[in-house]
Short mmCIF file of C-alpha atoms in Angstrom, two decimals:
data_model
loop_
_atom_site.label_atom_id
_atom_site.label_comp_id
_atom_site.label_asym_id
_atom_site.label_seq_id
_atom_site.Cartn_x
_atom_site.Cartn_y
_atom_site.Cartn_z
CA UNK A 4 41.41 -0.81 -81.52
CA UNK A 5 38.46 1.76 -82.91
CA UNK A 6 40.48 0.73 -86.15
CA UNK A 7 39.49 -2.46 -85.99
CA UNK A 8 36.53 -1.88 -84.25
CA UNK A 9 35.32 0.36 -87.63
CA UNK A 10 36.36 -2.28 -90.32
CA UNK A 11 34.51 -5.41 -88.04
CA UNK A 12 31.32 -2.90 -88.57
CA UNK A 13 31.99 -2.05 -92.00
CA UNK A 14 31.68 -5.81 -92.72
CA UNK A 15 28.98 -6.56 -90.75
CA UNK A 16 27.01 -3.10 -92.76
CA UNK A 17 28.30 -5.12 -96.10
CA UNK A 18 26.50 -7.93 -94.88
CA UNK A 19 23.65 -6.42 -93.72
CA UNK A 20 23.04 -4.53 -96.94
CA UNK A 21 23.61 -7.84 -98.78
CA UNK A 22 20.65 -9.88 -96.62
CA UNK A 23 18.69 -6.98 -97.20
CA UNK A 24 19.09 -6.53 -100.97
CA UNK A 25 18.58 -10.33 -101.31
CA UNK A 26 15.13 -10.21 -99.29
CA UNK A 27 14.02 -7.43 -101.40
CA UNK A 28 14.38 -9.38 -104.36
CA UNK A 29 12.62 -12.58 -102.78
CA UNK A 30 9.39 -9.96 -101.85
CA UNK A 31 9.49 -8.74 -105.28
CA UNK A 32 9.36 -12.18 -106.29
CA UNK A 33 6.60 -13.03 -103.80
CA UNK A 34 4.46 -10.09 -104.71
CA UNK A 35 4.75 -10.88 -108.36
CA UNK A 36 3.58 -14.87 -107.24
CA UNK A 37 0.66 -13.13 -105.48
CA UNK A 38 -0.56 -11.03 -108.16
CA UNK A 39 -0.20 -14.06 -110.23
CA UNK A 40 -2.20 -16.12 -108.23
CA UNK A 41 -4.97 -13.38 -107.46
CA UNK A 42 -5.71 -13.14 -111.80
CA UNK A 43 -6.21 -16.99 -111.49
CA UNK A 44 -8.28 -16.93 -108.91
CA UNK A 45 -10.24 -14.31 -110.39
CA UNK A 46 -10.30 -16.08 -113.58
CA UNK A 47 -11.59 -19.25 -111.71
CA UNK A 48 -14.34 -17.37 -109.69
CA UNK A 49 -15.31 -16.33 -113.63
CA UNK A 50 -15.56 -19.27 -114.93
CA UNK A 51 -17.35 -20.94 -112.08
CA UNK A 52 -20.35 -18.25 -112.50
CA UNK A 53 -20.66 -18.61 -116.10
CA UNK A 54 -21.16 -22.44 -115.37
CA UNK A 55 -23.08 -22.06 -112.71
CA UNK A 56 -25.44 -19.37 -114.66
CA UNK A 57 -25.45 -22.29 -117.61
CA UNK A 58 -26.47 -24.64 -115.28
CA UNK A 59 -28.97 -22.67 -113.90
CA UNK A 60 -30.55 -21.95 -117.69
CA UNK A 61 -30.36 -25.97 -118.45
CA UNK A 62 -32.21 -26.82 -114.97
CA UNK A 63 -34.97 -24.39 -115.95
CA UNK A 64 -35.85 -25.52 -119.35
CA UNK A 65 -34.61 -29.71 -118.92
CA UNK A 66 -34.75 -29.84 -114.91
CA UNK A 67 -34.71 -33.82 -115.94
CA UNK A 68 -31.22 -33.25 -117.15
CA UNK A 69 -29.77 -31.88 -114.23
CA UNK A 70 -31.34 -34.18 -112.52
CA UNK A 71 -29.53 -37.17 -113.88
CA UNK A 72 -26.10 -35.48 -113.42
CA UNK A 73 -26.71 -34.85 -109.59
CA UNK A 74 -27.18 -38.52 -109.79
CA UNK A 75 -24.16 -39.39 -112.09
CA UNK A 76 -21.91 -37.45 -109.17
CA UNK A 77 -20.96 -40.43 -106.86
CA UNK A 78 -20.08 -42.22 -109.86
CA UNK A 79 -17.68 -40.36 -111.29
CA UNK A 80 -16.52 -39.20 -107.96
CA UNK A 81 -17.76 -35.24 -107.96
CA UNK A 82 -17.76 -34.08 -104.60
CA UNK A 83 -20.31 -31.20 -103.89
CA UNK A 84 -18.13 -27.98 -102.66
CA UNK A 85 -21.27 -25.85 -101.92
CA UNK A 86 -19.82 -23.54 -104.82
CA UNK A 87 -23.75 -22.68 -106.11
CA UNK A 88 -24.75 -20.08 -103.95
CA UNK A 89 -21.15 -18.47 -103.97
CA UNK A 90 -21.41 -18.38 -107.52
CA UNK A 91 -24.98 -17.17 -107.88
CA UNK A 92 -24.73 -14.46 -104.98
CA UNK A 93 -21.50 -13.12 -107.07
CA UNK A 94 -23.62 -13.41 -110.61
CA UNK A 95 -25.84 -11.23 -109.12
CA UNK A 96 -23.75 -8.78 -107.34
CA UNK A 97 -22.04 -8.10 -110.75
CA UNK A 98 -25.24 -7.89 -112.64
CA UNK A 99 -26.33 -5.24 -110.19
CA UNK A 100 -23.05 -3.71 -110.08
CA UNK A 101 -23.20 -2.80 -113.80
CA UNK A 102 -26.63 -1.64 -113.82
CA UNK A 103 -25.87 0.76 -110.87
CA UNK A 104 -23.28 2.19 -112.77
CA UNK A 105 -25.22 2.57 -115.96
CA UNK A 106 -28.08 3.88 -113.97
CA UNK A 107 -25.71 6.39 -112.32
CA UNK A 108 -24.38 7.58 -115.58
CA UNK A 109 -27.88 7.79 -117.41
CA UNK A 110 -29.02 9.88 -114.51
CA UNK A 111 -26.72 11.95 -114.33
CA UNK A 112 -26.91 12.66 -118.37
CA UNK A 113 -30.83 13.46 -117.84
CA UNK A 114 -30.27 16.09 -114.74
CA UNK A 115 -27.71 17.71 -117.03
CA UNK A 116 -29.80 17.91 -120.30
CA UNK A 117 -33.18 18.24 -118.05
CA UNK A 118 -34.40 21.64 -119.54
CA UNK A 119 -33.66 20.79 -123.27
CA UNK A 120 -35.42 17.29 -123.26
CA UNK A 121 -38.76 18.90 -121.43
CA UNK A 122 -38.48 21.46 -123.95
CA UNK A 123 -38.47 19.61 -126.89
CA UNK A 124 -40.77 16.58 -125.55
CA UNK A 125 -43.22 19.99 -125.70
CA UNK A 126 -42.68 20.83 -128.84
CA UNK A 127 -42.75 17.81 -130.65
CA UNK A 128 -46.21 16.82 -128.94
CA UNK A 129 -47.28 20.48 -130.13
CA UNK A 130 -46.31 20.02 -133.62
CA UNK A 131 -44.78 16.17 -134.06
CA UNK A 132 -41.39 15.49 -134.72
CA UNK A 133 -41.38 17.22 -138.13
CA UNK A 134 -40.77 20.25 -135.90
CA UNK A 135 -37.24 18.73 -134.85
CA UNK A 136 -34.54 18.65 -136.06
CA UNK A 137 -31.62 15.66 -136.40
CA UNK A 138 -29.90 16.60 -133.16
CA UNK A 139 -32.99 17.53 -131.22
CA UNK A 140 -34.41 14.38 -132.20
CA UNK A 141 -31.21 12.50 -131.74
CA UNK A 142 -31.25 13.96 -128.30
CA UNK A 143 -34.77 12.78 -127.32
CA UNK A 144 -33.79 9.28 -128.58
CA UNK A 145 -30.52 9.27 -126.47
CA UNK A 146 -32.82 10.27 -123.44
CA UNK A 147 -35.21 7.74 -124.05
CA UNK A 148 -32.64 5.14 -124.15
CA UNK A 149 -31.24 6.55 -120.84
CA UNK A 150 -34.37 6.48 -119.31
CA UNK A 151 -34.56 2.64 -120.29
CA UNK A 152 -31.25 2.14 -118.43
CA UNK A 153 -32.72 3.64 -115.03
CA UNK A 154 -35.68 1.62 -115.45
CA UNK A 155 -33.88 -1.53 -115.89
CA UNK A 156 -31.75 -0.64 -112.61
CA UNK A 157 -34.98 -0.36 -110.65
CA UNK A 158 -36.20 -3.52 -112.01
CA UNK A 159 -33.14 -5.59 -111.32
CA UNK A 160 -33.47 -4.42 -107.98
CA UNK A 161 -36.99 -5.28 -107.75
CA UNK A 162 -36.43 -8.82 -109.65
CA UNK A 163 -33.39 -9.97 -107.48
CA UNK A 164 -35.19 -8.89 -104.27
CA UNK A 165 -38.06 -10.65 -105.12
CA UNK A 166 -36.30 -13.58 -105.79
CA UNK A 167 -34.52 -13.72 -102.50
CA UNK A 168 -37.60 -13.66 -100.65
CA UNK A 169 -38.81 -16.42 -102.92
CA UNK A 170 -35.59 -18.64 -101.55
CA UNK A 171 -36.04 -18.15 -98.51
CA UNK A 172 -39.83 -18.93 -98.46
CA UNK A 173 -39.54 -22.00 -100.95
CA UNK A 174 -35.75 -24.31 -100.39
CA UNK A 175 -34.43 -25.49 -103.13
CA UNK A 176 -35.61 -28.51 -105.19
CA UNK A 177 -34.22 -31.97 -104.88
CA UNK A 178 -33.61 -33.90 -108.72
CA UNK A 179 -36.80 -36.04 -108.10
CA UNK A 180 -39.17 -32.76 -107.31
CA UNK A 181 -37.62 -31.47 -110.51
CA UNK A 182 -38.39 -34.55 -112.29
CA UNK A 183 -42.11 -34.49 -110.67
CA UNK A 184 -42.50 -31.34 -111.52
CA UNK A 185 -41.22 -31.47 -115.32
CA UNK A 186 -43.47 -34.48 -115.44
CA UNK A 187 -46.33 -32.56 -114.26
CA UNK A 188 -46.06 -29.84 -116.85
CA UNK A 189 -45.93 -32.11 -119.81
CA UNK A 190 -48.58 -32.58 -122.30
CA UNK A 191 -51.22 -35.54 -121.77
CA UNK A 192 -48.66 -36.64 -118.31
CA UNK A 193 -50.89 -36.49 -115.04
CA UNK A 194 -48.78 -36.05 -111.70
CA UNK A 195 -48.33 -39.65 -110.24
CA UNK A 196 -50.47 -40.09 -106.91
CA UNK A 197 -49.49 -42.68 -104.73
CA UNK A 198 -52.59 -43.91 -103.33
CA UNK A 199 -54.42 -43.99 -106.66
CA UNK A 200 -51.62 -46.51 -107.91
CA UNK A 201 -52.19 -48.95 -104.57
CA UNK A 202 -56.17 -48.46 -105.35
CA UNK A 203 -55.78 -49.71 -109.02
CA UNK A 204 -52.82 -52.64 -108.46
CA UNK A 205 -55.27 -54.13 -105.42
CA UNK A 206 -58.58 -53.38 -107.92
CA UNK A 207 -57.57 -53.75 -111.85
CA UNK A 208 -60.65 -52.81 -114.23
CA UNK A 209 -62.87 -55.62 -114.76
CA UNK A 210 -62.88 -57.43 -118.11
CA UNK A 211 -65.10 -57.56 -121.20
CA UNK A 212 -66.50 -61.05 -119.76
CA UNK A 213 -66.96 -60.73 -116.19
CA UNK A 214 -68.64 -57.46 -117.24
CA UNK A 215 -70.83 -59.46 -119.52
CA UNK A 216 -71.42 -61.93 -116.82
CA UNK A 217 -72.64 -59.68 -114.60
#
């Protein structure tokens, strides 16, 4: 009996360690299917920033263009999936991303070389940069371009918060206030007022004659 009763678990450890092996290999699988899926949606999330950022350029300098697509969308049966401010707030998050980095770095570079770029600053405004040499002046360019990079962090920060406030002070345009307002900026076009078009279709100008007549 505990002969038997050893062999029927033997078996039933074969076939446990068989199941088991064979899920392994379908979670391997899986996880490979995941990580697949994850680089295409990362690639997609890419390429729907870069067209939104296009799209964004175009609407500032031809707001007439984009205009006539948001019309063209029922017709060729675009549906809006409210991608645009996804898309911007993830432009902008990388933007800032990569100039907190750079910022980071550049500061870090000017605390470290602190003393030597004071010291030579003072000596070149002493006795102008004839007084350097290559790498001394090489350094002060290197720190001036550093300095640039923490600048342009501080900016970007200033720049993206000012344009949040701007959103939520002014909502976003419609395609006919872009086309009203592209109008309004052309050369020789004045902004079309409503009640001065009723005034001059119920009173046209009066001609040469009646003029005369008068």
């Amino acid at each position: 009996e505990f002969t038997v009763a050893i062999e029927e678990s033997g078996r039933l450890l074969e076939t446990s360690n068989a199941k088991i092996e064979k899920l392994q290999k379908n979670l391997e699988a899986r996880e490979e299917e995941t990580g697949n899926l994850k680089m295409a949606m990362h690639n997609a999330e890419q390429q729907v920033v870069q067209m939104q950022s296009a799209l964004d350029s175009v609407a500032k300098m031809y707001p007439s263009v984009i205009s006539h697509l948001a019309s063209l969308q029922d017709k060729f049966g675009f549906h809006e999936r409210g991608l645009s401010g996804a898309a911007r707030t993830r432009e902008t998050t990388e933007r800032l991303e990569e100039a907190r980095v750079a910022a980071e770095a550049a500061q870090c570079w000017l605390e470290v070389n602190e003393e030597a770029v004071t010291q030579y600053k003072a000596r070149q405004a002493a006795g102008g940069k004839e007084v350097l040499s290559s790498a001394e002046d090489g350094l002060l360019e290197s720190a001036t371009a550093h300095e640039k990079t923490v600048r342009f962090f501080s900016d970007l920060q200033k720049e993206l918060a000012g344009v949040e406030e701007g959103d939520e002070e002014n909502p976003e345009q419609g395609p006919a206030d872009l086309q009203n307002e592209e109008d309004s900026h052309r050369p020789g076009v004045e902004p079309e007022d409503d009640a001065s078009m009723v005034t001059e279709l119920q009173n046209p100008p009066m001609t040469n004659q009646e003029a005369e007549a008068l």
